mmCIF file of C-alpha atoms in Angstrom:
data_model
loop_
_atom_site.group_PDB
_atom_site.id
_atom_site.type_symbol
_atom_site.label_atom_id
_atom_site.label_comp_id
_atom_site.label_asym_id
_atom_site.label_seq_id
_atom_site.Cartn_x
_atom_site.Cartn_y
_atom_site.Cartn_z
ATOM 1 C CA UNK I 12 85.900 60.312 -40.960
ATOM 2 C CA UNK I 13 83.979 60.807 -38.006
ATOM 3 C CA UNK I 14 80.455 58.986 -37.746
ATOM 4 C CA UNK I 15 77.704 61.345 -37.457
ATOM 5 C CA UNK I 16 76.134 60.548 -34.380
ATOM 6 C CA UNK I 17 72.518 61.127 -35.155
ATOM 7 C CA UNK I 18 72.627 59.157 -38.323
ATOM 8 C CA UNK I 19 74.432 56.009 -35.901
ATOM 9 C CA UNK I 20 71.434 56.780 -33.746
ATOM 10 C CA UNK I 21 68.783 56.442 -36.443
ATOM 11 C CA UNK I 22 70.322 53.501 -37.831
ATOM 12 C CA UNK I 23 70.421 51.733 -34.596
ATOM 13 C CA UNK I 24 66.464 52.926 -34.120
ATOM 14 C CA UNK I 25 65.394 51.697 -37.308
ATOM 15 C CA UNK I 26 67.103 48.298 -36.620
ATOM 16 C CA UNK I 27 64.987 48.016 -33.476
ATOM 17 C CA UNK I 28 61.860 48.920 -35.187
ATOM 18 C CA UNK I 29 62.461 46.332 -37.878
ATOM 19 C CA UNK I 30 63.007 43.743 -35.372
ATOM 20 C CA UNK I 31 59.986 44.329 -33.294
ATOM 21 C CA UNK I 32 57.625 44.378 -36.509
ATOM 22 C CA UNK I 33 59.261 41.092 -37.766
ATOM 23 C CA UNK I 34 58.680 39.402 -34.456
ATOM 24 C CA UNK I 35 55.213 40.615 -34.236
ATOM 25 C CA UNK I 36 54.158 39.484 -38.300
ATOM 26 C CA UNK I 37 55.079 36.045 -37.591
ATOM 27 C CA UNK I 38 51.979 33.805 -37.680
ATOM 28 C CA UNK I 39 53.027 31.156 -35.404
ATOM 29 C CA UNK I 40 51.806 31.146 -32.183
ATOM 30 C CA UNK I 41 54.016 30.082 -29.178
ATOM 31 C CA UNK I 42 53.005 26.175 -27.978
ATOM 32 C CA UNK I 43 51.433 27.654 -24.936
ATOM 33 C CA UNK I 44 49.201 30.367 -26.520
ATOM 34 C CA UNK I 45 46.023 29.778 -28.287
ATOM 35 C CA UNK I 46 43.837 32.318 -29.727
ATOM 36 C CA UNK I 47 40.011 32.753 -30.443
ATOM 37 C CA UNK I 48 38.882 29.955 -32.604
ATOM 38 C CA UNK I 49 36.492 29.831 -35.005
ATOM 39 C CA UNK I 50 33.266 28.205 -34.708
ATOM 40 C CA UNK I 51 32.471 27.909 -38.696
ATOM 41 C CA UNK I 52 33.105 24.195 -40.424
ATOM 42 C CA UNK I 53 34.763 26.421 -43.416
ATOM 43 C CA UNK I 54 37.017 28.646 -41.703
ATOM 44 C CA UNK I 55 40.815 27.822 -40.978
ATOM 45 C CA UNK I 56 41.787 25.719 -38.066
ATOM 46 C CA UNK I 57 44.524 27.624 -35.596
ATOM 47 C CA UNK I 58 45.907 25.134 -33.487
ATOM 48 C CA UNK I 59 49.014 23.122 -34.542
ATOM 49 C CA UNK I 60 49.288 19.711 -34.332
ATOM 50 C CA UNK I 61 51.253 19.831 -30.885
ATOM 51 C CA UNK I 62 48.665 21.975 -29.526
ATOM 52 C CA UNK I 63 45.706 19.888 -30.064
ATOM 53 C CA UNK I 64 47.997 16.858 -28.996
ATOM 54 C CA UNK I 65 48.530 18.714 -25.789
ATOM 55 C CA UNK I 66 44.952 19.033 -25.155
ATOM 56 C CA UNK I 67 44.280 15.698 -26.053
ATOM 57 C CA UNK I 68 46.884 14.312 -23.881
ATOM 58 C CA UNK I 69 45.575 16.541 -20.911
ATOM 59 C CA UNK I 70 42.100 14.655 -21.110
ATOM 60 C CA UNK I 71 43.365 11.018 -21.894
ATOM 61 C CA UNK I 72 47.000 10.641 -20.685
ATOM 62 C CA UNK I 73 46.852 7.022 -21.117
ATOM 63 C CA UNK I 74 47.617 7.675 -24.871
ATOM 64 C CA UNK I 75 51.444 7.898 -26.100
ATOM 65 C CA UNK I 76 52.071 11.692 -26.881
ATOM 66 C CA UNK I 77 53.668 11.178 -30.259
ATOM 67 C CA UNK I 78 50.960 8.647 -31.559
ATOM 68 C CA UNK I 79 48.679 11.482 -30.853
ATOM 69 C CA UNK I 80 50.859 13.966 -32.247
ATOM 70 C CA UNK I 81 50.696 12.003 -35.396
ATOM 71 C CA UNK I 82 47.098 11.739 -35.187
ATOM 72 C CA UNK I 83 46.358 15.430 -34.823
ATOM 73 C CA UNK I 84 48.580 15.939 -37.778
ATOM 74 C CA UNK I 85 46.282 13.802 -39.935
ATOM 75 C CA UNK I 86 43.510 16.298 -39.043
ATOM 76 C CA UNK I 87 45.615 19.335 -39.608
ATOM 77 C CA UNK I 88 46.495 18.053 -42.787
ATOM 78 C CA UNK I 89 43.355 16.495 -44.365
ATOM 79 C CA UNK I 90 41.355 19.584 -42.920
ATOM 80 C CA UNK I 91 43.675 21.828 -44.817
ATOM 81 C CA UNK I 92 43.199 19.895 -48.155
ATOM 82 C CA UNK I 93 39.201 19.959 -47.994
ATOM 83 C CA UNK I 94 39.159 23.499 -46.445
ATOM 84 C CA UNK I 95 37.615 22.494 -43.315
ATOM 85 C CA UNK I 96 38.220 23.738 -39.781
ATOM 86 C CA UNK I 97 40.865 21.158 -38.251
ATOM 87 C CA UNK I 98 40.129 22.629 -34.913
ATOM 88 C CA UNK I 99 36.502 21.966 -34.866
ATOM 89 C CA UNK I 100 36.634 18.679 -36.522
ATOM 90 C CA UNK I 101 39.493 17.466 -33.764
ATOM 91 C CA UNK I 102 36.999 18.547 -30.896
ATOM 92 C CA UNK I 103 34.078 16.967 -32.621
ATOM 93 C CA UNK I 104 36.465 13.789 -32.664
ATOM 94 C CA UNK I 105 37.202 14.010 -28.965
ATOM 95 C CA UNK I 106 33.583 14.578 -28.233
ATOM 96 C CA UNK I 107 32.669 11.371 -30.433
ATOM 97 C CA UNK I 108 35.096 9.162 -28.938
ATOM 98 C CA UNK I 109 35.426 10.371 -25.617
ATOM 99 C CA UNK I 110 38.995 10.821 -26.519
ATOM 100 C CA UNK I 111 39.601 8.008 -27.851
ATOM 101 C CA UNK I 112 38.020 5.666 -25.155
ATOM 102 C CA UNK I 113 35.236 4.719 -27.349
ATOM 103 C CA UNK I 114 32.963 2.411 -25.078
ATOM 104 C CA UNK I 115 29.853 2.504 -27.532
ATOM 105 C CA UNK I 116 28.689 0.990 -30.729
ATOM 106 C CA UNK I 117 31.937 1.851 -32.685
ATOM 107 C CA UNK I 118 35.151 0.197 -31.744
ATOM 108 C CA UNK I 119 38.870 1.446 -31.412
ATOM 109 C CA UNK I 120 39.815 -0.566 -34.726
ATOM 110 C CA UNK I 121 37.178 0.590 -36.834
ATOM 111 C CA UNK I 122 38.825 3.942 -37.056
ATOM 112 C CA UNK I 123 35.534 5.729 -37.318
ATOM 113 C CA UNK I 124 36.044 8.698 -35.395
ATOM 114 C CA UNK I 125 32.981 10.761 -35.967
ATOM 115 C CA UNK I 126 30.464 8.225 -35.508
ATOM 116 C CA UNK I 127 29.813 7.594 -39.242
ATOM 117 C CA UNK I 128 27.060 4.700 -39.981
ATOM 118 C CA UNK I 129 26.560 3.912 -35.984
ATOM 119 C CA UNK I 130 22.674 3.294 -35.437
ATOM 120 C CA UNK I 131 22.616 -0.205 -33.829
ATOM 121 C CA UNK I 132 23.749 -3.371 -32.899
ATOM 122 C CA UNK I 133 23.348 -4.116 -36.377
ATOM 123 C CA UNK I 134 24.824 -1.175 -37.797
ATOM 124 C CA UNK I 135 27.746 -0.332 -35.535
ATOM 125 C CA UNK I 136 29.779 1.581 -37.835
ATOM 126 C CA UNK I 137 31.835 2.486 -40.669
ATOM 127 C CA UNK I 138 35.003 0.742 -40.714
ATOM 128 C CA UNK I 139 38.309 2.357 -42.259
ATOM 129 C CA UNK I 140 41.930 0.777 -42.803
ATOM 130 C CA UNK I 141 43.688 3.008 -40.533
ATOM 131 C CA UNK I 142 43.940 6.172 -38.569
ATOM 132 C CA UNK I 143 44.707 8.401 -41.450
ATOM 133 C CA UNK I 144 41.808 6.953 -43.619
ATOM 134 C CA UNK I 145 39.431 7.483 -40.792
ATOM 135 C CA UNK I 146 40.218 11.120 -40.236
ATOM 136 C CA UNK I 147 39.880 11.834 -44.174
ATOM 137 C CA UNK I 148 36.711 10.219 -43.842
ATOM 138 C CA UNK I 149 35.918 12.375 -41.066
ATOM 139 C CA UNK I 150 36.787 15.347 -43.103
ATOM 140 C CA UNK I 151 34.908 14.560 -46.246
ATOM 141 C CA UNK I 152 31.846 14.138 -44.311
ATOM 142 C CA UNK I 153 32.167 17.695 -42.974
ATOM 143 C CA UNK I 154 32.623 18.723 -46.341
ATOM 144 C CA UNK I 155 29.589 17.353 -47.775
ATOM 145 C CA UNK I 156 27.516 19.177 -45.105
ATOM 146 C CA UNK I 157 29.278 22.321 -45.562
ATOM 147 C CA UNK I 158 29.698 22.782 -49.321
ATOM 148 C CA UNK I 159 27.431 22.460 -52.610
ATOM 149 C CA UNK I 160 27.563 19.604 -54.873
ATOM 150 C CA UNK I 161 29.676 21.725 -57.127
ATOM 151 C CA UNK I 162 32.743 22.160 -54.548
ATOM 152 C CA UNK I 163 34.704 18.816 -55.420
ATOM 153 C CA UNK I 164 37.232 17.030 -53.045
ATOM 154 C CA UNK I 165 40.978 17.388 -53.340
ATOM 155 C CA UNK I 166 41.526 13.857 -52.483
ATOM 156 C CA UNK I 167 40.180 10.457 -53.146
ATOM 157 C CA UNK I 168 36.558 9.924 -51.575
ATOM 158 C CA UNK I 169 36.849 7.529 -48.795
ATOM 159 C CA UNK I 170 33.642 8.398 -46.724
ATOM 160 C CA UNK I 171 31.270 5.703 -48.048
ATOM 161 C CA UNK I 172 28.306 8.052 -46.732
ATOM 162 C CA UNK I 173 29.306 11.556 -48.527
ATOM 163 C CA UNK I 174 26.996 11.258 -51.207
ATOM 164 C CA UNK I 175 24.144 10.087 -48.805
ATOM 165 C CA UNK I 176 24.229 14.034 -47.576
ATOM 166 C CA UNK I 177 21.554 15.994 -49.350
ATOM 167 C CA UNK I 178 22.904 19.782 -49.571
ATOM 168 C CA UNK I 179 19.343 21.265 -49.454
ATOM 169 C CA UNK I 180 20.481 23.134 -46.402
ATOM 170 C CA UNK I 181 24.159 23.637 -45.971
ATOM 171 C CA UNK I 182 25.771 23.428 -42.241
ATOM 172 C CA UNK I 183 28.015 26.515 -41.835
ATOM 173 C CA UNK I 184 29.076 26.094 -38.236
ATOM 174 C CA UNK I 185 29.029 24.278 -34.951
ATOM 175 C CA UNK I 186 25.258 24.809 -33.939
ATOM 176 C CA UNK I 187 23.752 23.531 -37.554
ATOM 177 C CA UNK I 188 25.433 20.170 -36.500
ATOM 178 C CA UNK I 189 22.864 19.620 -33.823
ATOM 179 C CA UNK I 190 19.615 17.967 -35.408
ATOM 180 C CA UNK I 191 21.848 17.397 -38.622
ATOM 181 C CA UNK I 192 25.066 15.365 -37.565
ATOM 182 C CA UNK I 193 23.652 14.167 -34.120
ATOM 183 C CA UNK I 194 20.093 14.528 -32.742
ATOM 184 C CA UNK I 195 21.305 15.925 -29.614
ATOM 185 C CA UNK I 196 20.027 19.167 -29.203
ATOM 186 C CA UNK I 197 22.744 20.344 -26.908
ATOM 187 C CA UNK I 198 25.657 18.841 -29.564
ATOM 188 C CA UNK I 199 26.446 22.272 -30.514
ATOM 189 C CA UNK I 200 26.890 23.525 -26.998
ATOM 190 C CA UNK I 201 28.853 20.521 -26.190
ATOM 191 C CA UNK I 202 30.996 21.127 -29.098
ATOM 192 C CA UNK I 203 31.212 24.780 -28.231
ATOM 193 C CA UNK I 204 32.692 24.062 -24.560
ATOM 194 C CA UNK I 205 35.347 21.853 -26.210
ATOM 195 C CA UNK I 206 36.661 24.696 -28.284
ATOM 196 C CA UNK I 207 36.738 27.034 -25.248
ATOM 197 C CA UNK I 208 38.769 24.939 -23.140
ATOM 198 C CA UNK I 209 41.172 24.753 -26.308
ATOM 199 C CA UNK I 210 41.200 28.660 -25.997
ATOM 200 C CA UNK I 211 41.647 29.088 -22.457
ATOM 201 C CA UNK I 212 43.642 26.236 -22.011
ATOM 202 C CA UNK I 213 41.552 24.838 -19.042
ATOM 203 C CA UNK I 214 42.260 21.161 -20.143
#
């Protein structure tokens, strides 16, 4: 029996359309591409650990890439667990620590990546057991700023200052962190500049 050429062509066309739709429906972006990132604390982070690590290493090549990749994975995992924007949290860590160069009150072995409790020489900041716990404390503190008291943490409480946050004025985005998290009125602009560099790959 001879094949109907019209049906055969229609079959090939349908297969091509299916392939194209499948390719474009994939949510995973190639490593070299970045989307428009949200500035809201409770939005989903979009960058993968590899993309975050690439951004970091471009700004501090003295760090081991595999170490930073694991470190970035902590941010993605911990932020997802608490519904926090991992892109914004990672940018804040870069700002607060100078891309893990430190040099201020908080020292590297504190595993304190957001300046928790850092006030003066007598109060240089909170200390955490390891990198993962330090990242968790950072994410939990952001969750404290961004949610009401009825929103509970999904992981065990690590942040010793979590209950110090008075949730009378919720912080929705990075702009609200100026004057609440940090006294610097340009704090929001500095975080935004880092996120813009992540988007445009101007590392």
